[in-house]
Coordinates of C-alpha atoms and ligand atoms in Angstrom, one line a residue:
Chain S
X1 CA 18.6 140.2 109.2
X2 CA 22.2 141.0 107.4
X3 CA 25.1 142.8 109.0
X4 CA 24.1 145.8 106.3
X5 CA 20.6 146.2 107.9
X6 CA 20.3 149.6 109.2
X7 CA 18.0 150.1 111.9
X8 CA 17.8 153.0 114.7
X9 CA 19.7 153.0 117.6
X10 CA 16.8 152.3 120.0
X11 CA 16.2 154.1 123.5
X12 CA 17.0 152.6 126.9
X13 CA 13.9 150.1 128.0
X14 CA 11.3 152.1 130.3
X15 CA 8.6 150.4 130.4
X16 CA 7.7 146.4 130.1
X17 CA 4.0 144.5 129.1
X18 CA 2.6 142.6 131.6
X19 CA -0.5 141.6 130.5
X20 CA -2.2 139.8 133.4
X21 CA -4.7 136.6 131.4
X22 CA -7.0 134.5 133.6
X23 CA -8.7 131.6 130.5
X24 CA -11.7 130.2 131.8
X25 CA -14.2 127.8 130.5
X26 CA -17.6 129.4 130.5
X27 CA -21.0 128.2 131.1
X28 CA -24.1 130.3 131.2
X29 CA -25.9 127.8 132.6
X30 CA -30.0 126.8 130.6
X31 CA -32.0 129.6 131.4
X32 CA -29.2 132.0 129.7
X33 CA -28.4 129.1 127.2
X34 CA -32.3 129.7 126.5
X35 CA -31.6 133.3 125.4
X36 CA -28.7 132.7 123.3
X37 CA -30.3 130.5 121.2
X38 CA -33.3 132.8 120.7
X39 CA -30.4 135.3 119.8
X40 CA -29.1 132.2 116.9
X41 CA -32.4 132.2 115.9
X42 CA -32.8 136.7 115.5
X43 CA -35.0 136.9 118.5
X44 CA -35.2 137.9 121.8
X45 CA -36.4 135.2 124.2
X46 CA -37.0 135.7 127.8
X47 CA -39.1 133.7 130.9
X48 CA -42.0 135.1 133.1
X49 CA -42.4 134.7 136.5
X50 CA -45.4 132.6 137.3
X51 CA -46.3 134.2 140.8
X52 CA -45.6 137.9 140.1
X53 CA -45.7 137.9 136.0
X54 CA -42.6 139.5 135.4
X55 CA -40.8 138.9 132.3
X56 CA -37.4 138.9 132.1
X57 CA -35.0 139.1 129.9
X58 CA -32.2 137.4 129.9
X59 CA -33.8 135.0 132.6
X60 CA -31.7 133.9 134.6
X61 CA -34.1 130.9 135.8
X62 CA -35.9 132.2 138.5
X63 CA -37.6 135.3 139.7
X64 CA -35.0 137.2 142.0
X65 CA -38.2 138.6 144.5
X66 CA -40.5 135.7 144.2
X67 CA -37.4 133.0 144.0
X68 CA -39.4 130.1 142.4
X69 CA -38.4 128.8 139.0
X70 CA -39.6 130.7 135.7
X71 CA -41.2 128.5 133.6
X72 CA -42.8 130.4 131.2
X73 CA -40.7 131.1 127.9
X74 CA -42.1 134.3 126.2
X75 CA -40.5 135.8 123.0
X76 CA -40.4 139.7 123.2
X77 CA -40.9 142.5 120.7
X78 CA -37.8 143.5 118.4
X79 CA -38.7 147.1 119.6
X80 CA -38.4 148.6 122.7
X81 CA -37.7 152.0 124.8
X82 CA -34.5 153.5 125.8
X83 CA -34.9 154.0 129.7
X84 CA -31.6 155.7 130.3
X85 CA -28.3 156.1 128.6
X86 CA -24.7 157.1 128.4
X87 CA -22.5 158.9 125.8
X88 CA -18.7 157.1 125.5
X89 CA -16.4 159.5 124.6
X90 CA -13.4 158.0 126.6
X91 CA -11.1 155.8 124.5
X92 CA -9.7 152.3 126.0
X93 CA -7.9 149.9 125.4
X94 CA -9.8 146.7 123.7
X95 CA -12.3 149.7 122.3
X96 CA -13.8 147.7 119.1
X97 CA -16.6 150.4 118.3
X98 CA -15.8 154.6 116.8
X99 CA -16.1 156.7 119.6
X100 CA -18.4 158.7 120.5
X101 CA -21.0 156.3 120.3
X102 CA -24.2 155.7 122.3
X103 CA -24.7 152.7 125.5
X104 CA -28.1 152.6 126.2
X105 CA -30.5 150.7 128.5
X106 CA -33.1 149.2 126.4
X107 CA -36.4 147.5 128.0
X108 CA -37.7 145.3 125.2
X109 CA -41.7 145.6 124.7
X110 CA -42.8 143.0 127.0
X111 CA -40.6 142.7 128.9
X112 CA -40.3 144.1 133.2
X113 CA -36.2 143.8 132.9
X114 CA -33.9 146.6 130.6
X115 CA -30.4 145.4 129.3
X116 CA -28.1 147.1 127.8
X117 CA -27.6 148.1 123.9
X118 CA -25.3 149.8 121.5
X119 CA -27.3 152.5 119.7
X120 CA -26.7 153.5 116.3
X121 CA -27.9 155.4 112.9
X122 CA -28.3 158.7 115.3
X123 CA -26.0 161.6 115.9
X124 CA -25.1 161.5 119.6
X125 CA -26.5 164.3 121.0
X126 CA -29.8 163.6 119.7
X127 CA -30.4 160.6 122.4
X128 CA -33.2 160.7 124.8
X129 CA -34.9 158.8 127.4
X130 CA -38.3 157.2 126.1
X131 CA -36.9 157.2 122.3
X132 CA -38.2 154.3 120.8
X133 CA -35.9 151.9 118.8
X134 CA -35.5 148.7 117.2
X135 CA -32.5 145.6 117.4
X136 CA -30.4 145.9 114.1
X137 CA -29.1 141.9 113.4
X138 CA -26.4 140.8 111.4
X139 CA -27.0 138.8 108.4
X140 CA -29.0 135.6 108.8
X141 CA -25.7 133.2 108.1
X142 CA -24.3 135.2 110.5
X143 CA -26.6 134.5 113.6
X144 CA -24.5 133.4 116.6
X145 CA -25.8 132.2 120.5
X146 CA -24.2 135.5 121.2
X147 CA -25.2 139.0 121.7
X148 CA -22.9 139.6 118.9
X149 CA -26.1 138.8 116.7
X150 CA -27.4 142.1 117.6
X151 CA -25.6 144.6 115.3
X152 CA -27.1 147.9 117.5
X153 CA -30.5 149.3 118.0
X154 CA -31.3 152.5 115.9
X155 CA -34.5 154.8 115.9
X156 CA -37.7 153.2 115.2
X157 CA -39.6 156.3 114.6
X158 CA -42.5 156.0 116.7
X159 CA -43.0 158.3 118.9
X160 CA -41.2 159.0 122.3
X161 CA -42.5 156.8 125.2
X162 CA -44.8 158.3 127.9
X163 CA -42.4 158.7 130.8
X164 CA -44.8 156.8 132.9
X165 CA -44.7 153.7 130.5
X166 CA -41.0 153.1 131.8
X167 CA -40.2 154.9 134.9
X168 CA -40.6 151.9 137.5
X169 CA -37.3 150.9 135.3
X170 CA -34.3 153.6 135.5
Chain X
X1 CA -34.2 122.1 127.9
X2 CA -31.9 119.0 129.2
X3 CA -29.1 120.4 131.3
X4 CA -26.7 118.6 128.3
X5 CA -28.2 121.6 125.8
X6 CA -26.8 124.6 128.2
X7 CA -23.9 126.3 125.9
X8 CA -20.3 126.9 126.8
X9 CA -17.3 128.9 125.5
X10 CA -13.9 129.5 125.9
X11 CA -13.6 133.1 127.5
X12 CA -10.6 135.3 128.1
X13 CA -9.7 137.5 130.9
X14 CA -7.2 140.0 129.8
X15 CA -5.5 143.0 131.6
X16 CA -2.7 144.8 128.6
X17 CA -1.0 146.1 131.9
X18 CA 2.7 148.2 131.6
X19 CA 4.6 149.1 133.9
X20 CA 7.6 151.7 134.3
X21 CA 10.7 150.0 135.3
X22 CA 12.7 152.6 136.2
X23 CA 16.4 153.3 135.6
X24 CA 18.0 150.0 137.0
X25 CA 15.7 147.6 136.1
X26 CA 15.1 149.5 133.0
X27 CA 19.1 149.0 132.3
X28 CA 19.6 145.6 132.9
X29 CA 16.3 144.8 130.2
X30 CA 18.6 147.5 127.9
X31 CA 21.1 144.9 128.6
X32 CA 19.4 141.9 127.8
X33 CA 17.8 143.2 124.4
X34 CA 21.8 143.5 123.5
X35 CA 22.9 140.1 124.9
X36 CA 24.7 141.1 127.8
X37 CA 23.6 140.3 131.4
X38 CA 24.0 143.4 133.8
X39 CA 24.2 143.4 137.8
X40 CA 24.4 146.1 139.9
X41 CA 27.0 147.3 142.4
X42 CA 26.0 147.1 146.2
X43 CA 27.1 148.0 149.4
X44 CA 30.6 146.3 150.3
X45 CA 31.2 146.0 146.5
X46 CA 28.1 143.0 146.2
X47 CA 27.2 142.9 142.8
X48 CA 23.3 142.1 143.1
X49 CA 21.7 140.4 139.4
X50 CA 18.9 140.9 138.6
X51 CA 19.9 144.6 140.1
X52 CA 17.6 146.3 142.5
X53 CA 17.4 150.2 142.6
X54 CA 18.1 149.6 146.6
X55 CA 21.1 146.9 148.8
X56 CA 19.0 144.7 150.6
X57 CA 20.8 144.7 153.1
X58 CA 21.8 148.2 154.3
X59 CA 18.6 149.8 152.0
X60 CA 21.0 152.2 150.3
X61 CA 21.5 153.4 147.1
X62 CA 23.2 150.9 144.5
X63 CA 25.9 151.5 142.5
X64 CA 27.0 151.4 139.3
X65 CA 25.8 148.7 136.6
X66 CA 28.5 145.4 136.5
X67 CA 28.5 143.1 133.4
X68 CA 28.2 139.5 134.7
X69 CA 28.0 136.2 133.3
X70 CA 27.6 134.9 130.3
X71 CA 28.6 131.3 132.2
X72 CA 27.0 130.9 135.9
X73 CA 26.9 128.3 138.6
X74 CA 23.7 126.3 139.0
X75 CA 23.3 126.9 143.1
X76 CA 19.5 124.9 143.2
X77 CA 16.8 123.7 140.8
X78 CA 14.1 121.5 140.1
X79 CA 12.5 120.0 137.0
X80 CA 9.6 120.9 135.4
X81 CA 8.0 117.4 133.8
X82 CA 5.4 119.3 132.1
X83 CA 5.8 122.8 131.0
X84 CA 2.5 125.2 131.1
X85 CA 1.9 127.4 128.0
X86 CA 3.3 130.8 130.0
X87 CA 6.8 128.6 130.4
X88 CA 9.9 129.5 129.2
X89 CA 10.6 126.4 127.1
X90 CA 8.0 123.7 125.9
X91 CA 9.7 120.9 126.5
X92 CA 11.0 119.6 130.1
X93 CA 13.4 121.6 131.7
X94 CA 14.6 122.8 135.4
X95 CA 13.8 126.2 137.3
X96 CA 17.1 126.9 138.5
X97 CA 19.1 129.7 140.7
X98 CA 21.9 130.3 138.6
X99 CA 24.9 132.5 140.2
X100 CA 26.5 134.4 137.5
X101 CA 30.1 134.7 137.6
X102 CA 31.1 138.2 139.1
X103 CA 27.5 138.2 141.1
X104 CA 27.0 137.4 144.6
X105 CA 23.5 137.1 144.2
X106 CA 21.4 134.4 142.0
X107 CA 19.2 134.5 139.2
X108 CA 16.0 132.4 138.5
X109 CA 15.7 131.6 135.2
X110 CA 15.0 127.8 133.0
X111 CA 17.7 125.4 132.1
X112 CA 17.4 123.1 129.4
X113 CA 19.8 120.7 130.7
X114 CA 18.0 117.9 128.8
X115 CA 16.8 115.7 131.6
X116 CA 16.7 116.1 135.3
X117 CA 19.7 113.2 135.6
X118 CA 21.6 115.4 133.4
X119 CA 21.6 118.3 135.9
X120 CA 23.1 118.7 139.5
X121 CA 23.8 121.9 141.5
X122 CA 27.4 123.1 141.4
X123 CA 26.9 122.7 137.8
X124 CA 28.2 125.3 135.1
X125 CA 25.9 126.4 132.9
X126 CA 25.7 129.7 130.3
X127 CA 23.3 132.0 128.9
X128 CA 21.3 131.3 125.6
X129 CA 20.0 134.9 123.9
X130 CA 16.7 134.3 121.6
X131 CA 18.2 135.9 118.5
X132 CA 18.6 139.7 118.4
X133 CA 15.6 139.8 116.3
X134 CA 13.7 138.7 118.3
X135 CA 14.5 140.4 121.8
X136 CA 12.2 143.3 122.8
X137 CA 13.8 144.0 126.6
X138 CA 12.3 141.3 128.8
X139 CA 13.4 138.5 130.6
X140 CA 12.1 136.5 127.9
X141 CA 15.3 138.0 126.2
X142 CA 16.9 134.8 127.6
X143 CA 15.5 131.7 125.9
X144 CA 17.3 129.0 128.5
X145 CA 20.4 128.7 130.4
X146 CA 22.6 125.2 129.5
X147 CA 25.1 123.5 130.4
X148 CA 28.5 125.1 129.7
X149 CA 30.0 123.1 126.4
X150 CA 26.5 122.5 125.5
X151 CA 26.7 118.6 125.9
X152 CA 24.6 116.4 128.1
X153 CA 26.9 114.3 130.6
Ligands
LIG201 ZN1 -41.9 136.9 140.5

């Protein structure tokens, strides 16, 4: 900077950042290691229980009401139902996706556990419970061990689901 | 699966908090984004640095805002062998209360003496600004204290 720079006066200080960082080194352990790999590979991999037949999805290596080990590796459908949702209108900080946008609960065909999904390709207030919809993945190169790999679900247009098909899961 | 094949990844905690630092604090950072160190005026004429809003020791109202420094007296320290990331300075260098001249009170901040034989309390040292640039208001403002003349003993 030169002594003929002009630049405004600035204002008294008011406020200061104090971003609070915490780094950590994370593992997700096999059974979820399982599942991001499936994602690397543009599917959806979960494990069933072997004493009550559950499938879940991500495992997390046992079944939480039988606790024994789940053994069973199952690969699920790349369509499922959307058993309950939210519309984000609220901005906030770190926001990476155009508000408002959709955050559903998607329970995969196949699968006894729902996780959550960004759904796209649908005007907001057109969103149901039952709508049936299918994972959107980035570009084959682009395939990570991360959720990431999953662009958003959209609309598969099949029909709604039966109620009763997904009830036991809101 | 092996246990070897379970993944891992560097993940990052982050809070982007602010915070309001109201009108005494908030003029001594003033101070520091023009390269001037500010204390405040306390009760029996103290001058307190960094400034509080309140005197610690009667809880009254402070005064008005003192310039102090730029040259301090090194009151304690002790030497940082390997800096951390959030540091002030990455190479080795001393956390030290440094008692500005004109304050009764003393100020943590890094010295960069050179080497922890090359620093003892009762030591004078003086302020080193990042360049004007480059200050935004923080304590961060100040790079380093070192020693006064700048040469190692
Ligand atoms: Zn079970």
């Amino acid at each position: 900077m030169t002594d003929e720079t002009v630049t405004e006066p600035l204002g008294p200080v008011t406020t200061l950042a104090t971003p609070i960082r915490l780094d950590f080194e994370f593992t997700p352990g096999v059974a979820q290691s399982r599942f991001l790999r499936g994602l690397e590979q543009g599917k959806f991999m979960g494990q069933r229980c072997p004493k009550c037949g559950k499938v879940y999805v991500p495992s997390r290596g046992s079944c939480p009401t039988d606790g024994v080990p789940t053994t069973e590796d199952v690969e699920l459908a790349n369509v499922g139902t959307v058993t309950t949702y939210c519309v984000v209108n609220v901005p906030f900080a770190g926001q990476s996706i155009e508000i408002p946008y959709i955050c559903a609960q998607v329970l995969l065909d196949g699968a006894n556990l729902s996780f959550m999904g960004l759904i796209q390709e649908i005007p907001t207030d057109e969103i149901r419970m039952g709508m049936r919809v299918e994972a959107v993945w980035v570009e084959r190169e682009e395939l990570k061990p991360s959720l990431a790999s999953v662009r958003y679900f959209r609309p598969s247009g099949e029909p709604d689901a039966d109620y009763e098909t997904f009830k036991e899961y809101l | 699966m092996p246990e070897s094949e379970a993944l891992h990844a560097s993940h990052r905690l982050e809070y982007p908090y602010s915070r309001s630092v109201g009108p005494v604090i908030g003029a001594f950072l003033t101070g520091l984004r023009e390269g001037r160190l500010l204390g405040v005026r306390g009760a029996g004429g103290s001058v307190i640095v960094p400034p509080t809003e309140y005197d610690p020791t009667t809880g009254g109202d402070t005064g008005e805002m003192v310039e102090v420094g730029p040259g301090g007296v090194v009151e304690s320290w002790a030497w940082v062998s390997h800096p951390l990331p959030k540091h002030p300075l990455p190479s080795p260098f001393a956390w030290a209360l440094i008692r500005l001249d004109g304050a009764d009170t003393a100020l943590l901040h890094a010295v960069d003496s050179g080497g922890p034989d090359q620093l003892a309390s009762g030591d004078r040292v003086t302020v080193r600004f990042r360049p004007a640039a480059e200050r935004i208001g923080a304590m961060a403002d100040i790079e380093s204290f070192v020693p006064q003349g700048g040469a190692p003993r």
